[in-house]
Short mmCIF file of C-alpha atoms in Angstrom, two decimals:
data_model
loop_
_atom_site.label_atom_id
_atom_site.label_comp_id
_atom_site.label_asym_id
_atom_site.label_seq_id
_atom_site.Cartn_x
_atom_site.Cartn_y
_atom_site.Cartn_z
CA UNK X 346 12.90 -24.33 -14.96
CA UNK X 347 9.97 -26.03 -16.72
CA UNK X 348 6.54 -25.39 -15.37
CA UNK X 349 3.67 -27.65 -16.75
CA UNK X 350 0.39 -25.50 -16.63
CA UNK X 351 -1.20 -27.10 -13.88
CA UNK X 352 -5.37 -28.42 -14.12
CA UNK X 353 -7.37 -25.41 -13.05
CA UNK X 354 -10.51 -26.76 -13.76
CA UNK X 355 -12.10 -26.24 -10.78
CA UNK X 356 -10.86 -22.65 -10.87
CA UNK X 357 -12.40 -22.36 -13.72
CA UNK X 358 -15.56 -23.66 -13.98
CA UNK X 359 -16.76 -22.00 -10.50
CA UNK X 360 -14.30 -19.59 -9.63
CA UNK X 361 -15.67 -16.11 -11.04
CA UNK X 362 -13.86 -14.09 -14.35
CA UNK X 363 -12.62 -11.60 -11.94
CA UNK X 364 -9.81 -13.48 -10.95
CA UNK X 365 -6.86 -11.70 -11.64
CA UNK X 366 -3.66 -12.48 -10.30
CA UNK X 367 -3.85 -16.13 -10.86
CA UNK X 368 -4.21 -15.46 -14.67
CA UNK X 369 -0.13 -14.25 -14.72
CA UNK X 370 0.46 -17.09 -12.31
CA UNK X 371 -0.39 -20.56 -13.46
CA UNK X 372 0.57 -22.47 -10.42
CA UNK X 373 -1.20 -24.09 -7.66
CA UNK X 374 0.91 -22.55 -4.64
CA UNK X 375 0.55 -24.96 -1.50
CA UNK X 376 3.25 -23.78 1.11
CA UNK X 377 5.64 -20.75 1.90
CA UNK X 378 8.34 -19.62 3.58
CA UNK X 379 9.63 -16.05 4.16
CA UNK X 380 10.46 -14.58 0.68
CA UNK X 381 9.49 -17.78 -1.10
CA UNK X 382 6.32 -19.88 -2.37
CA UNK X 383 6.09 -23.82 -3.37
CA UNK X 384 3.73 -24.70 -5.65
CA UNK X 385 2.21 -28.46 -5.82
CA UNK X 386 4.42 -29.49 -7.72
CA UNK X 387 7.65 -28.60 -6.17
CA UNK X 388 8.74 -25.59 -8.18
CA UNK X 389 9.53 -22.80 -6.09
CA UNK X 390 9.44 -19.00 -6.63
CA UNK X 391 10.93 -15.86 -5.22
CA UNK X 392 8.38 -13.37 -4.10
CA UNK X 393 8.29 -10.20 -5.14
CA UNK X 394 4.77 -9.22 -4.36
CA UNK X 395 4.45 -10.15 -1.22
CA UNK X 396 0.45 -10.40 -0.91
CA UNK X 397 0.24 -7.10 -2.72
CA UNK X 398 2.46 -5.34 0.03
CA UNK X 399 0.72 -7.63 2.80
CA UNK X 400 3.46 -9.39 4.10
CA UNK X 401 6.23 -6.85 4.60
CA UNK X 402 7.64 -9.48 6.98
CA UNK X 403 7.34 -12.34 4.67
CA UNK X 404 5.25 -15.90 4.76
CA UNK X 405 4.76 -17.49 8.01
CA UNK X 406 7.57 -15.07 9.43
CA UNK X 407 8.31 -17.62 12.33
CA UNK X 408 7.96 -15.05 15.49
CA UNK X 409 4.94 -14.05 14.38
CA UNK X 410 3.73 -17.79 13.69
CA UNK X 411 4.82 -18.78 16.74
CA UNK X 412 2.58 -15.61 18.84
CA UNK X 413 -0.63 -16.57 16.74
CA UNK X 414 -0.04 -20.66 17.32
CA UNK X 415 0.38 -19.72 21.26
CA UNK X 416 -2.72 -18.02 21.43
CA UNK X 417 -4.58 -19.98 19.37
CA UNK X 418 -3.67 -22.95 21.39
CA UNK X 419 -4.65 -21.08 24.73
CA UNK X 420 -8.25 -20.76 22.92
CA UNK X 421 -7.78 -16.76 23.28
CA UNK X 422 -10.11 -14.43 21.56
CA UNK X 423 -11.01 -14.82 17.63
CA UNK X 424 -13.91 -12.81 16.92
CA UNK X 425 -14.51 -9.66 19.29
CA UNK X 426 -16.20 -7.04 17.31
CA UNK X 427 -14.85 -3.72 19.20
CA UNK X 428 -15.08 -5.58 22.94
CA UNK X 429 -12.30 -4.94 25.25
CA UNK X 430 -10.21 -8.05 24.99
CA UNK X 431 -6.15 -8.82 26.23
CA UNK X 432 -5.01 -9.32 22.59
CA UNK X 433 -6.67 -5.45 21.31
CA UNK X 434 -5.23 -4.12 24.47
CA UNK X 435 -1.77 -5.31 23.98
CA UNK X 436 -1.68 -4.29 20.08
CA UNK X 437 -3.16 -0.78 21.24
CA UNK X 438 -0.61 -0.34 23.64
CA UNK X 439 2.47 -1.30 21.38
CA UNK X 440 1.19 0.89 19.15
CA UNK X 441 1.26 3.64 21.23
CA UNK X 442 4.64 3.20 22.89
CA UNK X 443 6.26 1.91 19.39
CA UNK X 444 5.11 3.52 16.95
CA UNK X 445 3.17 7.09 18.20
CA UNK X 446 4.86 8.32 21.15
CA UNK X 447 8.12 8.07 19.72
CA UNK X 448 7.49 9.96 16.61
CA UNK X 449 5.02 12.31 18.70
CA UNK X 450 1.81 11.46 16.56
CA UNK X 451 -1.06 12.85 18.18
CA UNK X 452 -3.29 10.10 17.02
CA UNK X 453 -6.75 8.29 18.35
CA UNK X 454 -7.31 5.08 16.69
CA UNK X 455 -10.33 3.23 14.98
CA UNK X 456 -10.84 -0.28 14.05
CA UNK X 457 -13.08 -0.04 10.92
CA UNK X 458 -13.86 -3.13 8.66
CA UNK X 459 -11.22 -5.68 7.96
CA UNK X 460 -9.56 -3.87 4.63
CA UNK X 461 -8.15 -1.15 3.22
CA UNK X 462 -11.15 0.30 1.55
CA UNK X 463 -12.89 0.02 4.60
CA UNK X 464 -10.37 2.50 6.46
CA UNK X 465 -10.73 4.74 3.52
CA UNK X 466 -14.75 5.17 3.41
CA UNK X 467 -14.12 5.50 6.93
CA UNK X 468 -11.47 8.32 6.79
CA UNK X 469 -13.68 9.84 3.77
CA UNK X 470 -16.95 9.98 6.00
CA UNK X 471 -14.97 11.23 8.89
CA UNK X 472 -13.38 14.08 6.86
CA UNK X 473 -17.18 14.91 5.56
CA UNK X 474 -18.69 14.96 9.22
CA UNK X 475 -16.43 16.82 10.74
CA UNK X 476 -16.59 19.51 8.24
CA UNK X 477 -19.75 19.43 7.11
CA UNK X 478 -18.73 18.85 3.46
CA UNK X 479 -19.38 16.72 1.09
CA UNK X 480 -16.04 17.34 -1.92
CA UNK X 481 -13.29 15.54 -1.74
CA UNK X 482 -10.04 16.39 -3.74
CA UNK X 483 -7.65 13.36 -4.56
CA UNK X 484 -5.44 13.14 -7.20
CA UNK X 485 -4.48 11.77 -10.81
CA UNK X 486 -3.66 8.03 -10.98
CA UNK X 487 -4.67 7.58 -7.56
CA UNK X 488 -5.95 4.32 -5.91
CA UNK X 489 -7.64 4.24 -3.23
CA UNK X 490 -10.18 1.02 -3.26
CA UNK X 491 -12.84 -0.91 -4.93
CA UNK X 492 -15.62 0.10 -2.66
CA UNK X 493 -17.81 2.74 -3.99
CA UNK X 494 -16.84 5.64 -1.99
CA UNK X 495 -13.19 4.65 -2.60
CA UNK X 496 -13.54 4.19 -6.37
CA UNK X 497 -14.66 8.05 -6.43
CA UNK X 498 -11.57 9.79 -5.26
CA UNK X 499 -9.44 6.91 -7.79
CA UNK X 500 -8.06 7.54 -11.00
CA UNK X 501 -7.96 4.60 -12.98
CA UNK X 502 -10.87 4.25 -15.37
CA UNK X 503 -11.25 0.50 -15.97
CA UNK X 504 -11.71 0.64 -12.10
CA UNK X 505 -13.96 3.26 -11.42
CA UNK X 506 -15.90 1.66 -14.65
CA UNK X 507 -16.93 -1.50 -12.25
CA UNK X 508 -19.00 1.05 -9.93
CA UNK X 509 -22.57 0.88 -12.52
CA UNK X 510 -22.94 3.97 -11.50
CA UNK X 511 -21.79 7.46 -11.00
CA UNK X 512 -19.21 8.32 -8.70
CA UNK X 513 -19.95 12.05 -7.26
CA UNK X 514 -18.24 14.01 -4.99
CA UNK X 515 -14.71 13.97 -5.58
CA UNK X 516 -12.12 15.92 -8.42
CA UNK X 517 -8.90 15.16 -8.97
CA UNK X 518 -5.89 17.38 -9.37
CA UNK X 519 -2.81 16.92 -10.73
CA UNK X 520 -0.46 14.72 -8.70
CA UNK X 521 3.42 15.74 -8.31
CA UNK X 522 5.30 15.97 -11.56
CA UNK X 523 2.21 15.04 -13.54
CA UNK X 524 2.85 18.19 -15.87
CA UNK X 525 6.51 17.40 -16.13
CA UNK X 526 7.35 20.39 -13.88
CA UNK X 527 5.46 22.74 -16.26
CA UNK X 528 3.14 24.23 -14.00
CA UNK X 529 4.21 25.12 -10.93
CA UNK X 530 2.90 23.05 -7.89
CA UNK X 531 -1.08 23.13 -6.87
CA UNK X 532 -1.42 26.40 -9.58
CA UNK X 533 -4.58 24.74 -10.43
CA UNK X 534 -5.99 23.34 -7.21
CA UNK X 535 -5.17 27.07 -6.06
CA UNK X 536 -7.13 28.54 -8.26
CA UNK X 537 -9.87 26.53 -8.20
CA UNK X 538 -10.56 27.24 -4.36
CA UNK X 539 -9.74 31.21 -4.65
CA UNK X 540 -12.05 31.55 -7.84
CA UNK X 541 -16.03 31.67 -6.95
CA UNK X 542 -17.17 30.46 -10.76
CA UNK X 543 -14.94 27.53 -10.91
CA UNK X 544 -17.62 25.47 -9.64
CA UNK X 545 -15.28 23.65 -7.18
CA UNK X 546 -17.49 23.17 -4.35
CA UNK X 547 -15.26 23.85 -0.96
CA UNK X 548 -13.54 20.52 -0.24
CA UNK X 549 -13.75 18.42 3.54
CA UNK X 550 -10.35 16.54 2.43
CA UNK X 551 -7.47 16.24 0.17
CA UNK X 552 -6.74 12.56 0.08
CA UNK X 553 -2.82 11.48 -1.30
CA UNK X 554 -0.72 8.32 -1.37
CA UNK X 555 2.98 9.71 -0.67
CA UNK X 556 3.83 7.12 -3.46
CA UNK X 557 1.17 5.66 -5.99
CA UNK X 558 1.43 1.88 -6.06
CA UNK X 559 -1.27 0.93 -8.33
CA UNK X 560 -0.63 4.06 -9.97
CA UNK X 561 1.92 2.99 -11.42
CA UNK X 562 5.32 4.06 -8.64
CA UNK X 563 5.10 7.90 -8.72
CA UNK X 564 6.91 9.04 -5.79
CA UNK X 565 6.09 12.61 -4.42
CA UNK X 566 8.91 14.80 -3.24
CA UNK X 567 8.94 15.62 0.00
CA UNK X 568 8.52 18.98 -0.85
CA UNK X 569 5.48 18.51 -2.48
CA UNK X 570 4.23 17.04 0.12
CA UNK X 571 5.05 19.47 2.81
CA UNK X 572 3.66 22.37 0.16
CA UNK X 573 0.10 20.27 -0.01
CA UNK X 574 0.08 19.90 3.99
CA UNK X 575 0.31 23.63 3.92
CA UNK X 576 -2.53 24.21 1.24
CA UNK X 577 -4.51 22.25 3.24
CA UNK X 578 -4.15 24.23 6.39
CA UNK X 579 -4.21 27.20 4.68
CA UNK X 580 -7.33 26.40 3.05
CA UNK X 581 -9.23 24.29 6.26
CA UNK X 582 -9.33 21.27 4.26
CA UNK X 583 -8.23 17.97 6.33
CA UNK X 584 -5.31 15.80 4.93
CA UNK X 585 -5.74 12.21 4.39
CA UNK X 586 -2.69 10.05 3.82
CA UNK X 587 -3.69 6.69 2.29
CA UNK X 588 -0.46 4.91 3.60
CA UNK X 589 -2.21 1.37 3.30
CA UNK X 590 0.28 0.19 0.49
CA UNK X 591 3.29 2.23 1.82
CA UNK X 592 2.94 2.05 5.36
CA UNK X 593 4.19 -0.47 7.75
CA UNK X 594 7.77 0.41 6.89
CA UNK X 595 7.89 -0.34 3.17
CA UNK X 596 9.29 3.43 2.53
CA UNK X 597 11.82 3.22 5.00
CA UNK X 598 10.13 4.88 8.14
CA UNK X 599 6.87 2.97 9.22
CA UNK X 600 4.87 5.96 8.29
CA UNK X 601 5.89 6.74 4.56
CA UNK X 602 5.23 10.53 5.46
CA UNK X 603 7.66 10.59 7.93
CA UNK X 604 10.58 11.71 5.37
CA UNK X 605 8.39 14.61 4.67
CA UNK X 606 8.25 16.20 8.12
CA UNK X 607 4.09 16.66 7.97
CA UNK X 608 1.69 15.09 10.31
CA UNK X 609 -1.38 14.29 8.39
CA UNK X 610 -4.55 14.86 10.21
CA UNK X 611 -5.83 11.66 8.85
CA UNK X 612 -4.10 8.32 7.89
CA UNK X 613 -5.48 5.17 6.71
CA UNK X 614 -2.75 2.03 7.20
CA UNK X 615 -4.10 -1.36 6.43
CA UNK X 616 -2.06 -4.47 4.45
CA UNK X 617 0.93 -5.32 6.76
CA UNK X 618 -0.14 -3.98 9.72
CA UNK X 619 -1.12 -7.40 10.91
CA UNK X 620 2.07 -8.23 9.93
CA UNK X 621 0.77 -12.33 9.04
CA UNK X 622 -1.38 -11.39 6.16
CA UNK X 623 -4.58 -11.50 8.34
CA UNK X 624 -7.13 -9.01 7.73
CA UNK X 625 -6.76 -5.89 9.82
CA UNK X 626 -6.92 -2.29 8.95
CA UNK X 627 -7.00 1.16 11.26
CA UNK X 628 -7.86 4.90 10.37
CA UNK X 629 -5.95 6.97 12.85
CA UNK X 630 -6.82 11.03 13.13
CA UNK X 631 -6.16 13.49 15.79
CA UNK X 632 -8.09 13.10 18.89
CA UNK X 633 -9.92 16.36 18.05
CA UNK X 634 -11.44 14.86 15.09
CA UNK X 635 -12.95 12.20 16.93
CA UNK X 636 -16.48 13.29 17.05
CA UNK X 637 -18.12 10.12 16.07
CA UNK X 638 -21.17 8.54 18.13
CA UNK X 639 -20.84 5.34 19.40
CA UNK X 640 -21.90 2.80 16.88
CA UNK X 641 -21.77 5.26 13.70
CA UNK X 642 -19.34 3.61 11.90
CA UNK X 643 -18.61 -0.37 12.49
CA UNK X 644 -18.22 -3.58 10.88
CA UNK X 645 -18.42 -7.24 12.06
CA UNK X 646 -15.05 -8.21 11.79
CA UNK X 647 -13.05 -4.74 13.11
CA UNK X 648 -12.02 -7.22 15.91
CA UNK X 649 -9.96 -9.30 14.34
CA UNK X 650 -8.50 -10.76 17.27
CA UNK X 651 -5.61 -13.06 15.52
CA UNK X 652 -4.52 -10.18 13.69
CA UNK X 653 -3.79 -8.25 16.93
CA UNK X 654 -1.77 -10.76 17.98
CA UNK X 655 0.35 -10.89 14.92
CA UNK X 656 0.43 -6.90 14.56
CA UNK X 657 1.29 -6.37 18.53
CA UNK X 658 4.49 -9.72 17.35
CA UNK X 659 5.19 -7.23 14.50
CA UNK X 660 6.23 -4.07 16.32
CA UNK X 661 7.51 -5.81 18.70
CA UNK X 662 10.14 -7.96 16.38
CA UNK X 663 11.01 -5.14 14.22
CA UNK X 664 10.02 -1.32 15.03
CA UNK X 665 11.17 -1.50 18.72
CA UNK X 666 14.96 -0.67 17.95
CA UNK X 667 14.96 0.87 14.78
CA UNK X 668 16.93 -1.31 13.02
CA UNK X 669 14.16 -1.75 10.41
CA UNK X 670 14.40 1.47 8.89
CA UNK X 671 17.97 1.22 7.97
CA UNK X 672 17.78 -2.11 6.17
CA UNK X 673 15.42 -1.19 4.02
CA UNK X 674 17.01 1.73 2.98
CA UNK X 675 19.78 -0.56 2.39
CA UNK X 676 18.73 -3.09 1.09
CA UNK X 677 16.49 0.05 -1.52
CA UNK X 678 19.92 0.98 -2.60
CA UNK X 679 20.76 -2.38 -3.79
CA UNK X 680 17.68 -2.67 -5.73
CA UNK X 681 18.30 1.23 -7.42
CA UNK X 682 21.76 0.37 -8.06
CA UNK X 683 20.62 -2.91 -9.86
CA UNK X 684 17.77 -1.08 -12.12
CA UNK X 685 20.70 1.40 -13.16
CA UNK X 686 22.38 -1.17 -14.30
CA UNK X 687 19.32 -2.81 -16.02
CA UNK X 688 18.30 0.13 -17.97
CA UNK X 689 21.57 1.37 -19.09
CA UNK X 690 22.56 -1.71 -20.42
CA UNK X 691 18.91 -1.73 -22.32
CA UNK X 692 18.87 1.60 -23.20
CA UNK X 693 17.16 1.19 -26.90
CA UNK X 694 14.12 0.18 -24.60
CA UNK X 695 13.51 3.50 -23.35
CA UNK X 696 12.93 2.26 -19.66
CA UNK X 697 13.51 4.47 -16.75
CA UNK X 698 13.08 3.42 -12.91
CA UNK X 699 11.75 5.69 -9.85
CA UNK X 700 10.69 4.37 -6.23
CA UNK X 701 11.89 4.65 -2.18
CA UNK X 702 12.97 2.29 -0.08
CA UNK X 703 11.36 -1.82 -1.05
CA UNK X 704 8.72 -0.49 -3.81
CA UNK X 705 10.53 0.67 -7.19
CA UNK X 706 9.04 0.26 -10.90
CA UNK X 707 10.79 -0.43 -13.42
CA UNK X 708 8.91 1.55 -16.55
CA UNK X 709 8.98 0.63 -20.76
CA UNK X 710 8.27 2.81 -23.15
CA UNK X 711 6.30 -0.18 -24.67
CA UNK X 712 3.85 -0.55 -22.45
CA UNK X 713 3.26 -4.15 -23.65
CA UNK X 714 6.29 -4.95 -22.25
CA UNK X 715 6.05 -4.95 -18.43
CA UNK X 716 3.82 -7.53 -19.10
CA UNK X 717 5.71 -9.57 -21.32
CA UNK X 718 8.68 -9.05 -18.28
CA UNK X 719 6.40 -10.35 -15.35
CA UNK X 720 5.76 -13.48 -17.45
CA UNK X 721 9.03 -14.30 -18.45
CA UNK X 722 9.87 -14.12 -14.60
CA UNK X 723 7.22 -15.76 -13.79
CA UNK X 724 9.07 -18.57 -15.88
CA UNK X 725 12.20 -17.99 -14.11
CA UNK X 726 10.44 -18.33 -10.83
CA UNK X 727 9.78 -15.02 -9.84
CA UNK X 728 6.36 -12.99 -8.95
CA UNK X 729 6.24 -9.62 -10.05
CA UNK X 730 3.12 -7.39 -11.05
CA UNK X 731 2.25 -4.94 -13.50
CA UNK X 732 1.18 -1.40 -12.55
CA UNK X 733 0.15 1.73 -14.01
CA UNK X 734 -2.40 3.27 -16.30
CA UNK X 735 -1.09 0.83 -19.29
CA UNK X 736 0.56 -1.63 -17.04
CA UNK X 737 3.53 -0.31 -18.17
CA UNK X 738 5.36 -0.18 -15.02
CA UNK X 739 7.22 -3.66 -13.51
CA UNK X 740 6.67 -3.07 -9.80
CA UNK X 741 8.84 -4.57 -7.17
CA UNK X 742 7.62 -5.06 -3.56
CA UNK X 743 9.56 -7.94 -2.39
CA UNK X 744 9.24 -8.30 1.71
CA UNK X 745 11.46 -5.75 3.92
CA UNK X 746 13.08 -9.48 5.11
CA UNK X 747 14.48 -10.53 1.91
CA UNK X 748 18.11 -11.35 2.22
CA UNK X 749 20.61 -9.41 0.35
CA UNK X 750 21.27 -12.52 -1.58
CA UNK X 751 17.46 -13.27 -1.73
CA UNK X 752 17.28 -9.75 -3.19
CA UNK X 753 20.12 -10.31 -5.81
CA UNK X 754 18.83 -13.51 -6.95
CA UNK X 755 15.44 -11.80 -7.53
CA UNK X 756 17.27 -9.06 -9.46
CA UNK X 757 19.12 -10.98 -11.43
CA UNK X 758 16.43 -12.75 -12.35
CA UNK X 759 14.47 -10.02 -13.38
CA UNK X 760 17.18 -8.84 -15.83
CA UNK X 761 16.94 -12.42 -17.64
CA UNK X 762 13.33 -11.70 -17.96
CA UNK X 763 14.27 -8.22 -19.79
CA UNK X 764 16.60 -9.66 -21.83
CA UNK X 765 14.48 -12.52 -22.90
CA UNK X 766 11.94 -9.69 -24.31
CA UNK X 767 14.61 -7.59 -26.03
#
């Protein structure tokens, strides 16, 4: 396929430098359909970004279309701030009998701001009220946000940079495997909190993503997550899972913690919870952390009434029989047995793969590559992203709908792209 570099003047000349995506991505995209995009010219691409794990049920997923068209039509709700309307009161009781009860999560929920960071600054105050704290421990290569509360408990330097100023109040500890199995697990962190001249003040949280996206795909065991839920008891320090990336099924389960048997006291779940790609984020927590006042924490747009509708369509559609769950495990196997393919056949690359269910990255020893991969794809017609420290890491987060042959085009596809760079 030939792509002529569309006109982005307009994009250009007013549209700030801090566009990003659209730099790998010279198109002008003007429709889309399930696991695909059009752009204005006609060329079409498989997706496998899907809104930056937004769209777990693909573009304009037609159920879900169809809910928000029927209530827009019937001039329901848009804007509600936290008043009682039908549309919150049919997602909150979904939730509760599709996604809670059954896996016996003892959870109250809040409506913070719109976005992901907003759940987090909202789980990180709660964490700090409740125990009169102010530390927070998260971990290396985490990501957590670009707001400034957010940007202190993440790893990546060129993003906490953007703050201006400095970010206090949080240290990072080694995340799972990040001595290469060294050290034995939470030595340090151990330490740390037994020792009184380590100057680790006590923490209010640990905060953890059960797999770093951004970070670059490092998947915890299970075990190490079950030993850090115990720490944290152990040690009266709440547990925050950040499942904003991971949630909403993309692990498997809809809760990417669920493999590990724990029940986090905290969890932040944002991106496809709406299920549409509208804005929409929730920090749930056990009922006997919720010792807010009313109006302490709140936002303009928590009551994002279109997004209810799409969400309550969501768990309806797909988490009601658990059939879900076992496709994307299934459809996960495809994609590991196609990157063991990939890198044996391009071993002299020194790439390796890791991931669960629909996220896996595929990782160079060249850094410079992954990069070079996502644009040659790009070419081919396929979205990918970078991730990582380096960038170093392909990452694949195509939506939990793609079709088995969707999903082996895409693959295929993305082996071109390595070859083209060998």
């Amino acid at each position: 396929m030939t792509i002529t570099p569309p006109a982005l003047s307009v994009f250009e000349s007013l549209e700030s430098e801090v566009r990003s995506y659209c730099r790998g991505w010279p198109a002008v995209f003007d429709r889309a359909q399930g696991a695909r995009l059009t752009d204005e010219d006609g060329h079409s691409y498989l997706d496998f970004f899907a809104g930056a794990g937004s769209l777990n049920y693909g573009h304009n997923n037609p159920v879900l279309k169809r809910a928000l068209i029927d209530y827009i039509e019937r001039d329901g709700i848009t804007h509600g701030l936290d008043m009682a309307t039908t549309a919150k009161r049919a997602f909150l009781e979904t939730f509760q009998n599709v996604i809670l009860r059954p896996r016996d999560l003892p959870y109250k929920v809040m409506f913070p701001g719109p976005t992901g960071t907003n759940a987090v600054e909202a789980a990180l105050k709660l964490a700090r009220k409740v125990k009169s704290r102010e530390s927070i421990v998260s971990f290396t290569n985490a990501f957590h946000g670009m707001s400034l509360g957010s940007l202190a408990v993440t790893g990546n330097a060129f993003k906490r940079a953007g703050a201006g100023i400095p970010l206090v109040h949080g240290t990072p500890m080694p995340f799972d495997n990040y001595l290469d199995g060294r050290v034995p697990d939470f030595l340090w962190f151990e330490r740390l909190l037994e020792d009184q001249g380590s100057g680790l003040n006590k923490p209010a949280a640990v905060i953890v993503e059960t797999v770093q996206g951004e970070g670059g795909i490092n998947v915890a065991r299970a075990e190490w997550l079950r030993a850090l839920a115990d720490l944290c008891r152990r040690r009266d320090m709440l547990l925050i899972v950040d499942d904003i990336q991971m949630g909403c099924g993309r692990t498997g389960a809809f809760f990417s913690f669920e493999e590990a048997g724990i029940v986090p006291d905290i969890v932040t779940v944002s991106k496809s919870i709406s299920g549409y790609g509208l804005p929409l984020s929730l920090c749930l927590f056990k009922g006997e952390l919720d010792v807010w006042e009313p109006g302490e924490h709140n936002g303009t747009f928590r009551g994002n009434n279109p997004a209810f509708v799409t969400a309550t369509a969501a768990l309806d559609a797909y988490w009601a029989d658990g059939q879900m769950e076992k496709h994307t495990l299934a459809r996960g196997e495809q994609v590991e047995q196609a990157l063991l393919a990939l890198c044996t056949e391009h071993g002299r690359l020194g790439a390796s793969y890791r991931g669960r269910g629909l996220v896996w990255g595929l990782e160079f020893a060249d850094p410079a590559r992954a990069s070079e991969v996502c644009a040659r794809a790009f070419e081919l017609g396929l979205l990918l992203e970078t991730s990582g420290p380096q960038s170093e890491v392909v990452k694949l987060l195509p939506p939990l709908t793609v079709t088995p042959e969707e999903l082996d085009e895409g693959l295929r596809t993305l082996a071109r792209a390595v070859a083209a760079t060998v």
